[in-house]
Short mmCIF file of C-alpha atoms in Angstrom, two decimals:
data_model
loop_
_atom_site.label_atom_id
_atom_site.label_comp_id
_atom_site.label_asym_id
_atom_site.label_seq_id
_atom_site.Cartn_x
_atom_site.Cartn_y
_atom_site.Cartn_z
CA MET A 1 61.97 102.45 79.80
CA SER A 2 61.53 99.81 77.77
CA GLN A 3 59.15 98.35 80.28
CA LYS A 4 56.09 97.26 80.95
CA PRO A 5 53.55 98.10 84.16
CA ASN A 6 55.00 96.83 87.28
CA GLN A 7 53.25 93.79 88.22
CA ALA A 8 53.71 94.09 91.91
CA ARG A 9 52.08 97.47 91.59
CA ARG A 10 49.12 96.24 89.88
CA ALA A 11 48.68 93.91 92.19
CA GLN A 12 48.00 96.83 95.03
CA VAL A 13 44.98 97.29 96.81
CA THR A 14 43.55 99.83 95.42
CA LYS A 15 40.48 101.54 93.75
CA GLY A 16 42.99 103.15 91.16
CA SER A 17 44.29 106.68 91.31
CA ARG A 18 42.98 110.15 91.32
CA LYS A 19 44.43 111.87 88.18
CA VAL A 20 44.19 115.92 87.22
CA LEU A 21 44.18 116.87 83.79
CA GLU A 22 47.26 119.04 82.40
CA THR A 23 46.43 122.89 81.63
CA GLY A 24 45.15 123.54 78.45
CA THR A 25 44.11 119.41 77.83
CA ARG A 26 40.39 118.45 77.25
CA LEU A 27 39.60 114.83 77.24
CA PRO A 28 35.95 113.22 77.49
CA LEU A 29 34.88 112.43 80.91
CA SER A 30 35.15 108.85 82.09
CA LYS A 31 34.06 107.03 85.21
CA LYS A 32 37.21 106.13 87.12
CA ALA A 33 37.65 104.15 90.27
CA PHE A 34 39.71 106.23 92.56
CA THR A 35 42.01 106.33 95.88
CA ALA A 36 43.25 109.21 97.35
CA VAL A 37 47.12 108.65 96.75
CA SER A 38 48.64 112.20 96.39
CA VAL A 39 45.09 113.80 95.77
CA ILE A 40 46.62 117.03 96.71
CA ALA A 41 46.90 116.92 93.14
CA VAL A 42 43.06 117.51 93.25
CA LEU A 43 43.68 121.22 94.65
CA ALA A 44 46.99 121.82 91.85
CA GLY A 45 44.36 121.04 89.21
CA PHE A 46 42.01 123.62 90.11
CA GLY A 47 41.81 126.02 86.62
CA ALA A 48 43.67 122.90 85.19
CA GLY A 49 40.71 120.15 85.62
CA ILE A 50 39.18 119.39 88.48
CA LEU A 51 38.19 115.00 89.63
CA CYS A 52 34.77 115.58 90.30
CA ASP A 53 33.56 112.73 92.39
CA ARG A 54 35.67 109.97 90.54
CA PHE A 55 35.21 112.06 87.18
CA LEU A 56 37.66 114.38 85.37
CA LEU A 57 36.11 117.79 84.66
CA PRO A 58 38.07 120.08 82.18
CA SER A 59 38.82 123.75 82.81
CA PRO A 60 36.91 126.54 82.05
CA SER A 61 39.03 127.96 79.04
CA ALA A 62 38.09 131.70 76.80
CA SER A 63 39.17 129.76 73.88
CA LYS A 64 36.19 127.82 73.74
CA SER A 65 32.45 128.95 73.48
CA PRO A 66 29.25 127.50 73.02
CA SER A 67 28.49 128.20 69.27
CA ALA A 68 25.32 129.96 68.16
CA GLY A 69 21.95 128.69 69.35
CA SER A 70 23.44 128.22 73.18
CA ALA A 71 21.77 130.46 75.45
CA ALA A 72 24.08 133.13 77.44
CA ALA A 73 23.41 134.52 80.64
CA GLY A 74 21.52 136.75 81.45
CA GLU A 75 18.69 135.86 78.24
CA ASP A 76 16.94 133.60 80.57
CA ALA A 77 15.05 133.24 83.67
CA TRP A 78 17.55 131.34 85.80
CA ALA A 79 20.28 133.74 84.56
CA GLY A 80 19.87 135.49 88.01
CA MET A 81 19.34 132.38 90.31
CA VAL A 82 21.53 131.46 92.61
CA ALA A 83 22.54 127.39 92.23
CA ALA A 84 24.27 126.89 95.67
CA THR A 85 25.76 128.64 98.28
CA ILE A 86 28.80 127.56 100.26
CA GLY A 87 28.32 129.22 103.92
CA ASP A 88 27.85 132.72 102.52
CA THR A 89 29.30 132.94 99.23
CA GLU A 90 26.46 132.38 96.10
CA ILE A 91 27.02 130.33 93.13
CA MET A 92 24.68 131.93 90.43
CA GLU A 93 22.98 129.20 88.14
CA SER A 94 25.01 131.00 85.19
CA GLU A 95 27.93 130.12 86.43
CA VAL A 96 27.50 126.93 86.69
CA THR A 97 25.61 127.05 83.01
CA GLN A 98 28.76 128.37 81.57
CA TYR A 99 31.06 125.96 82.62
CA ILE A 100 28.94 122.82 81.47
CA GLU A 101 27.67 124.44 78.52
CA VAL A 102 31.76 125.99 77.54
CA ASN A 103 34.06 123.17 79.01
CA MET A 104 31.52 120.36 78.46
CA ARG A 105 29.38 119.82 75.54
CA VAL A 106 31.61 121.80 73.28
CA ASP A 107 32.75 119.11 70.99
CA SER A 108 36.16 119.14 71.09
CA SER A 109 37.15 117.81 67.50
CA THR A 110 34.81 120.54 65.64
CA GLY A 111 34.55 123.61 68.77
CA GLU A 112 30.77 123.67 68.19
CA THR A 113 27.97 122.52 70.90
CA MET A 114 26.55 118.95 70.88
CA SER A 115 23.50 118.12 69.55
CA ASP A 116 20.94 117.38 71.85
CA ALA A 117 21.40 113.98 70.92
CA ASP A 118 25.26 114.06 70.72
CA TRP A 119 24.92 115.00 74.09
CA VAL A 120 22.38 112.70 76.13
CA SER A 121 25.03 109.95 74.24
CA TYR A 122 27.73 111.97 76.26
CA LEU A 123 26.07 111.99 79.23
CA GLU A 124 25.10 108.36 79.02
CA SER A 125 28.11 107.20 78.15
CA ASN A 126 30.24 108.85 81.29
CA SER A 127 27.12 108.00 83.69
CA TRP A 128 25.63 111.26 83.94
CA THR A 129 22.48 113.09 84.16
CA PRO A 130 21.85 116.87 83.62
CA GLU A 131 21.23 116.92 87.38
CA SER A 132 24.03 115.23 88.64
CA LEU A 133 26.62 116.36 86.18
CA ARG A 134 25.22 120.44 88.13
CA GLU A 135 25.61 119.24 91.51
CA ALA A 136 29.35 117.58 90.74
CA VAL A 137 30.20 120.84 89.13
CA ILE A 138 29.13 122.97 92.00
CA ARG A 139 30.93 120.56 94.48
CA ASN A 140 33.73 120.46 93.14
CA VAL A 141 34.74 123.29 91.23
CA TYR A 142 32.81 125.93 93.02
CA ALA A 143 32.67 124.70 96.67
CA LEU A 144 35.30 122.11 97.50
CA PRO A 145 38.08 125.02 97.95
CA LEU A 146 35.93 127.30 100.01
CA VAL A 147 35.29 123.67 101.77
CA ILE A 148 38.70 123.14 102.46
CA VAL A 149 39.75 126.24 103.67
CA ASN A 150 36.56 126.42 106.19
CA ALA A 151 37.54 123.27 107.23
CA ALA A 152 41.64 124.16 107.78
CA GLU A 153 39.76 126.84 109.97
CA GLU A 154 37.71 124.57 112.20
CA SER A 155 40.85 122.46 112.34
CA GLY A 156 43.02 125.06 113.73
CA ILE A 157 45.38 124.93 110.41
CA ALA A 158 46.49 128.28 109.56
CA VAL A 159 46.83 129.59 106.06
CA ASP A 160 50.37 130.81 105.04
CA GLU A 161 49.05 133.88 103.94
CA ALA A 162 52.38 135.65 102.96
CA SER A 163 53.01 132.70 100.58
CA VAL A 164 49.06 132.99 99.34
CA GLN A 165 50.13 136.53 98.91
CA THR A 166 53.53 135.79 96.92
CA GLN A 167 52.34 133.62 94.66
CA LEU A 168 49.55 135.89 93.85
CA GLU A 169 51.56 139.23 92.99
CA GLU A 170 53.79 136.46 90.58
CA GLN A 171 51.08 135.01 88.70
CA LYS A 172 49.67 138.76 88.67
CA GLU A 173 53.03 139.77 87.09
CA SER A 174 53.06 136.96 84.77
CA ALA A 175 49.99 137.66 83.24
CA GLY A 176 50.30 141.41 83.24
CA ALA A 177 48.00 144.21 84.44
CA ASP A 178 46.17 143.99 81.27
CA GLY A 179 45.84 140.51 80.83
CA TRP A 180 44.79 139.88 84.65
CA ASP A 181 41.42 139.74 84.00
CA GLN A 182 41.53 137.55 80.93
CA TRP A 183 43.88 135.14 83.11
CA LEU A 184 41.25 134.77 85.48
CA ALA A 185 38.55 134.30 83.03
CA ASP A 186 40.76 131.74 80.98
CA ASN A 187 41.76 129.41 84.35
CA GLY A 188 37.57 129.49 85.29
CA TYR A 189 38.00 132.20 88.28
CA ARG A 190 34.91 134.54 88.55
CA ASP A 191 37.47 136.98 90.47
CA GLU A 192 40.63 137.09 92.22
CA ALA A 193 39.14 136.75 95.65
CA ALA A 194 38.15 133.26 93.97
CA TYR A 195 41.46 132.75 92.61
CA VAL A 196 42.97 133.49 96.65
CA VAL A 197 40.77 131.03 97.96
CA GLN A 198 41.93 128.57 95.43
CA LEU A 199 45.65 129.60 96.70
CA LYS A 200 44.98 129.15 100.24
CA ALA A 201 42.88 125.70 100.40
CA THR A 202 46.31 124.07 98.06
CA ASP A 203 48.39 125.80 100.88
CA VAL A 204 46.46 123.86 103.89
CA TYR A 205 45.23 120.83 102.18
CA GLU A 206 48.23 119.06 102.91
CA GLU A 207 48.10 120.00 106.70
CA LEU A 208 44.40 119.00 106.78
CA MET A 209 44.90 115.46 105.57
CA ALA A 210 47.34 114.36 107.47
CA ALA A 211 45.21 116.05 110.92
CA ASN A 212 41.96 114.21 109.94
CA VAL A 213 43.37 111.07 108.35
CA ASP A 214 44.33 108.35 110.88
CA ALA A 215 44.84 105.03 109.36
CA ALA A 216 45.35 103.04 111.48
CA ASP A 217 48.93 100.20 110.24
CA PRO A 218 47.52 96.78 109.11
CA THR A 219 48.41 93.82 111.43
CA ALA A 220 50.48 91.01 111.57
CA ASP A 221 47.84 89.11 110.75
CA GLU A 222 46.27 91.04 107.68
CA ILE A 223 50.01 91.30 106.51
CA ASP A 224 49.72 87.75 106.58
CA ALA A 225 46.57 87.78 104.70
CA TYR A 226 47.46 90.06 102.09
CA VAL A 227 51.00 88.35 101.49
CA SER A 228 49.19 85.35 101.28
CA GLU A 229 46.82 86.46 98.38
CA ASN A 230 48.61 88.94 96.26
CA ALA A 231 52.51 86.55 96.45
CA ALA A 232 52.19 84.90 93.20
CA SER A 233 51.48 88.59 91.79
CA TYR A 234 55.18 89.77 93.52
CA ALA A 235 57.21 86.17 92.71
CA GLY A 236 60.09 85.84 90.50
CA LYS A 237 63.38 87.53 90.60
CA ARG A 238 64.41 90.77 92.42
CA LEU A 239 66.20 92.92 90.07
CA SER A 240 68.65 95.54 89.76
CA GLY A 241 69.86 97.25 86.45
CA ILE A 242 71.94 100.07 84.46
CA TYR A 243 69.75 101.48 82.01
CA LEU A 244 71.06 103.86 79.14
CA PRO A 245 68.69 104.63 76.31
CA TYR A 246 70.05 105.83 72.75
CA GLY A 247 68.44 107.98 70.38
CA THR A 248 65.79 109.87 72.45
CA ASP A 249 65.76 113.85 72.60
CA GLY A 250 69.20 115.33 74.35
CA GLY A 251 70.26 111.17 74.87
CA ASP A 252 73.09 109.13 73.63
CA ASP A 253 72.90 107.79 70.72
CA ALA A 254 73.26 104.09 70.27
CA GLU A 255 77.20 104.10 69.65
CA ALA A 256 77.88 106.34 73.02
CA ALA A 257 75.17 104.49 74.85
CA ARG A 258 76.53 100.97 74.04
CA VAL A 259 80.13 102.50 74.94
CA LYS A 260 79.09 102.97 78.43
CA ALA A 261 77.17 100.03 79.01
CA ASP A 262 80.40 98.01 78.22
CA ALA A 263 82.55 100.40 80.63
CA ALA A 264 80.10 99.32 83.18
CA LEU A 265 79.75 95.82 82.58
CA THR A 266 83.74 96.10 82.83
CA ARG A 267 84.06 97.08 85.80
CA ILE A 268 81.10 95.06 87.55
CA ARG A 269 82.88 91.99 85.99
CA ALA A 270 86.35 93.46 87.92
CA GLY A 271 84.56 93.89 91.34
CA GLU A 272 83.55 96.56 91.75
CA ASP A 273 79.92 96.70 93.58
CA PHE A 274 76.99 96.70 91.09
CA ALA A 275 75.34 99.37 93.36
CA ALA A 276 77.56 101.33 93.02
CA VAL A 277 78.37 101.36 88.97
CA ALA A 278 74.44 101.57 88.60
CA ASP A 279 73.96 104.69 90.46
CA GLU A 280 76.66 106.31 88.59
CA TYR A 281 75.33 105.29 85.44
CA ASN A 282 71.54 105.70 85.66
CA SER A 283 70.51 109.10 85.37
CA SER A 284 68.36 110.29 88.01
CA GLY A 285 64.97 108.60 88.08
CA THR A 286 65.29 106.12 85.84
CA MET A 287 65.81 103.14 88.71
CA ASP A 288 65.77 103.40 92.43
CA ALA A 289 68.94 103.65 94.77
CA GLY A 290 71.56 100.96 93.45
CA GLY A 291 69.48 100.31 90.17
CA ASP A 292 66.99 98.36 92.38
CA MET A 293 63.96 96.99 90.14
CA GLY A 294 62.13 95.55 92.58
CA TRP A 295 59.96 92.74 92.48
CA GLY A 296 57.99 91.36 90.11
CA VAL A 297 58.92 92.79 87.28
CA ALA A 298 61.34 90.29 85.92
CA GLU A 299 58.45 89.04 82.79
CA THR A 300 57.32 92.67 82.62
CA LEU A 301 60.31 93.81 80.68
CA SER A 302 61.61 93.53 76.68
CA GLU A 303 61.66 90.18 75.37
CA GLU A 304 65.57 90.63 74.75
CA CYS A 305 65.36 90.74 78.46
CA VAL A 306 63.33 88.24 79.68
CA ALA A 307 65.18 85.72 77.30
CA ALA A 308 68.45 86.88 79.26
CA LEU A 309 67.11 86.09 82.56
CA GLU A 310 65.73 82.93 82.14
CA THR A 311 69.17 81.20 82.72
CA MET A 312 70.20 83.82 85.46
CA THR A 313 70.06 82.68 89.21
CA VAL A 314 70.45 85.03 92.36
CA GLY A 315 74.37 86.86 91.83
CA ASP A 316 73.85 87.14 88.15
CA VAL A 317 74.93 89.68 85.92
CA SER A 318 73.50 89.61 82.52
CA ASP A 319 76.13 90.60 79.33
CA VAL A 320 74.74 93.91 77.77
CA ILE A 321 71.64 93.22 76.67
CA ASP A 322 70.16 95.50 73.49
CA THR A 323 65.98 96.05 73.32
CA GLY A 324 66.76 98.60 70.34
CA SER A 325 65.90 101.50 71.97
CA ALA A 326 68.43 101.18 75.59
CA PHE A 327 70.89 99.04 76.55
CA PHE A 328 70.15 96.96 79.69
CA VAL A 329 72.80 95.44 82.08
CA LEU A 330 70.60 92.95 84.82
CA LYS A 331 71.61 91.24 87.92
CA VAL A 332 69.62 89.42 90.03
CA THR A 333 69.67 90.17 93.68
CA ASP A 334 66.87 87.30 94.88
CA ASP A 335 64.27 85.34 93.89
CA TYR A 336 60.94 83.83 95.00
CA ALA A 337 59.12 81.00 93.31
CA LEU A 338 55.63 80.00 94.73
CA PRO A 339 55.06 76.05 95.43
CA SER A 340 53.95 73.97 92.32
CA SER A 341 50.50 73.99 94.63
CA GLY A 342 50.35 78.05 94.63
CA THR A 343 49.85 77.77 98.12
CA VAL A 344 51.79 80.67 99.84
CA ASP A 345 54.10 78.96 102.97
CA LEU A 346 54.67 82.07 104.74
CA SER A 347 57.43 81.39 105.81
CA LEU A 348 59.61 80.89 102.89
CA VAL A 349 58.37 84.55 101.61
CA PRO A 350 62.02 86.59 101.72
CA ALA A 351 61.72 88.49 104.52
CA ASN A 352 62.36 91.95 102.05
CA LEU A 353 59.68 90.85 99.89
CA ARG A 354 57.44 90.82 103.00
CA GLU A 355 58.39 94.61 103.95
CA LYS A 356 57.48 95.17 100.22
CA MET A 357 54.14 94.08 100.13
CA ALA A 358 53.59 95.21 104.17
CA ALA A 359 54.42 99.00 102.75
CA ASP A 360 52.33 98.50 99.84
CA LEU A 361 49.02 97.06 101.79
CA THR A 362 50.21 100.55 104.19
CA ASP A 363 49.83 102.99 101.95
CA SER A 364 46.17 101.46 100.35
CA THR A 365 45.50 101.96 104.20
CA THR A 366 46.19 104.99 104.14
CA SER A 367 44.77 106.43 100.38
CA GLN A 368 41.60 104.62 101.24
CA ALA A 369 41.04 106.34 104.58
CA GLU A 370 42.21 109.63 102.63
CA SER A 371 39.95 109.10 99.90
CA ALA A 372 36.89 108.52 102.56
CA TYR A 373 37.89 111.74 104.35
CA TYR A 374 38.24 113.81 100.13
CA ASP A 375 35.19 112.37 99.54
CA ALA A 376 33.25 113.29 103.13
CA LEU A 377 34.88 116.96 102.10
CA VAL A 378 33.12 116.85 98.68
CA GLN A 379 29.63 116.40 100.06
CA SER A 380 30.12 118.94 102.84
CA ASP A 381 26.94 120.03 104.53
CA LEU A 382 28.39 123.51 104.25
CA VAL A 383 27.39 123.34 100.66
CA THR A 384 23.56 124.03 99.71
CA ILE A 385 22.40 123.44 96.67
CA ASN A 386 18.89 124.48 95.21
CA PRO A 387 16.67 122.53 92.99
CA MET A 388 17.67 122.73 88.98
CA PRO A 389 15.29 125.19 87.74
CA GLU A 390 13.54 124.91 84.14
CA GLY A 391 15.39 125.93 81.01
CA LEU A 392 18.78 125.40 81.51
CA PRO A 393 20.74 124.78 78.20
CA TYR A 394 22.55 121.84 78.53
CA TYR A 395 19.12 120.00 80.10
CA VAL A 396 17.97 116.69 78.06
CA ALA A 397 15.64 114.39 78.76
CA MET A 398 17.46 111.19 79.18
CA GLY A 399 16.66 107.66 77.88
#
């Protein structure tokens, strides 16, 4: 949709959003503010990229390997050392080193291991030190699935073993008998047991979060305060729309899209319900029910839409608007303007706008509680990290 980010959503009280890298994608690490919105996605990212203490960690990949000169596991004293224990499970220093060397120190543009100077710059640009990076990899990549499974057991949450077994068998069939070990290696699992732990963690995570996160609903006073502080970001016209893109892959050409837009507008002008017509013409996922676009979006639309809305009031329906990539038919369903003083009079805030803002605040409160619990899992006392040995190939003196 030819639409800028929703200003109302941007105004929510959040710390950002957790993200997970898509399989096969290697992006530079970047420091992230975060919240636990849809934090289950973190588990889905095991083997596809892990969010590591507000950072994104790329997944292991056999397509990358350290260049000549990088230390190989088994050639150094540290290779046989235990980096950490998670309960009775040992994580070897060689595993952590291989992860960092292969997936983080290899320059994605050249496929070569970064020089010490480039590696220092890379770490500094992402607020890492070799020590903090090692701990983050241990806790987020290797420990977290085991910690989650253990926490679920302590909470009385049972793994759906049948589902886990089905997923395992399906993945093994997909990889093929001869390719199974390679698939595990390519996706960052030391062995099949490690992959099963991840499946179990994914299976129980959502229920574990629900059982341990009890975010209180905001009080009326807290909602009033939120509305007063954020009403300006939600103010403006509330819109509904019919959206007909053209020229996209698999979509209509401009002429066909225009015919549809004209037909929709003709029916609305003849008295048909806008919401019903919108639901008929909008493709699934492009608009909410009835074509509702919400509050605070008017000024974020294309300049053609903004120009059309300037003279429209509540109840008005636009002509067909051509943005150059889509046709819109817009309806103004409500309007809220701040007083010229900028002071919010709570009695004048439309009820449905207040409900929307209260729901956003509730979502934010829950997200922050989920975030706190997620961080507690990452920092679990079940994880014991041994001192960092000397001679690791990724170690550099910072500063």
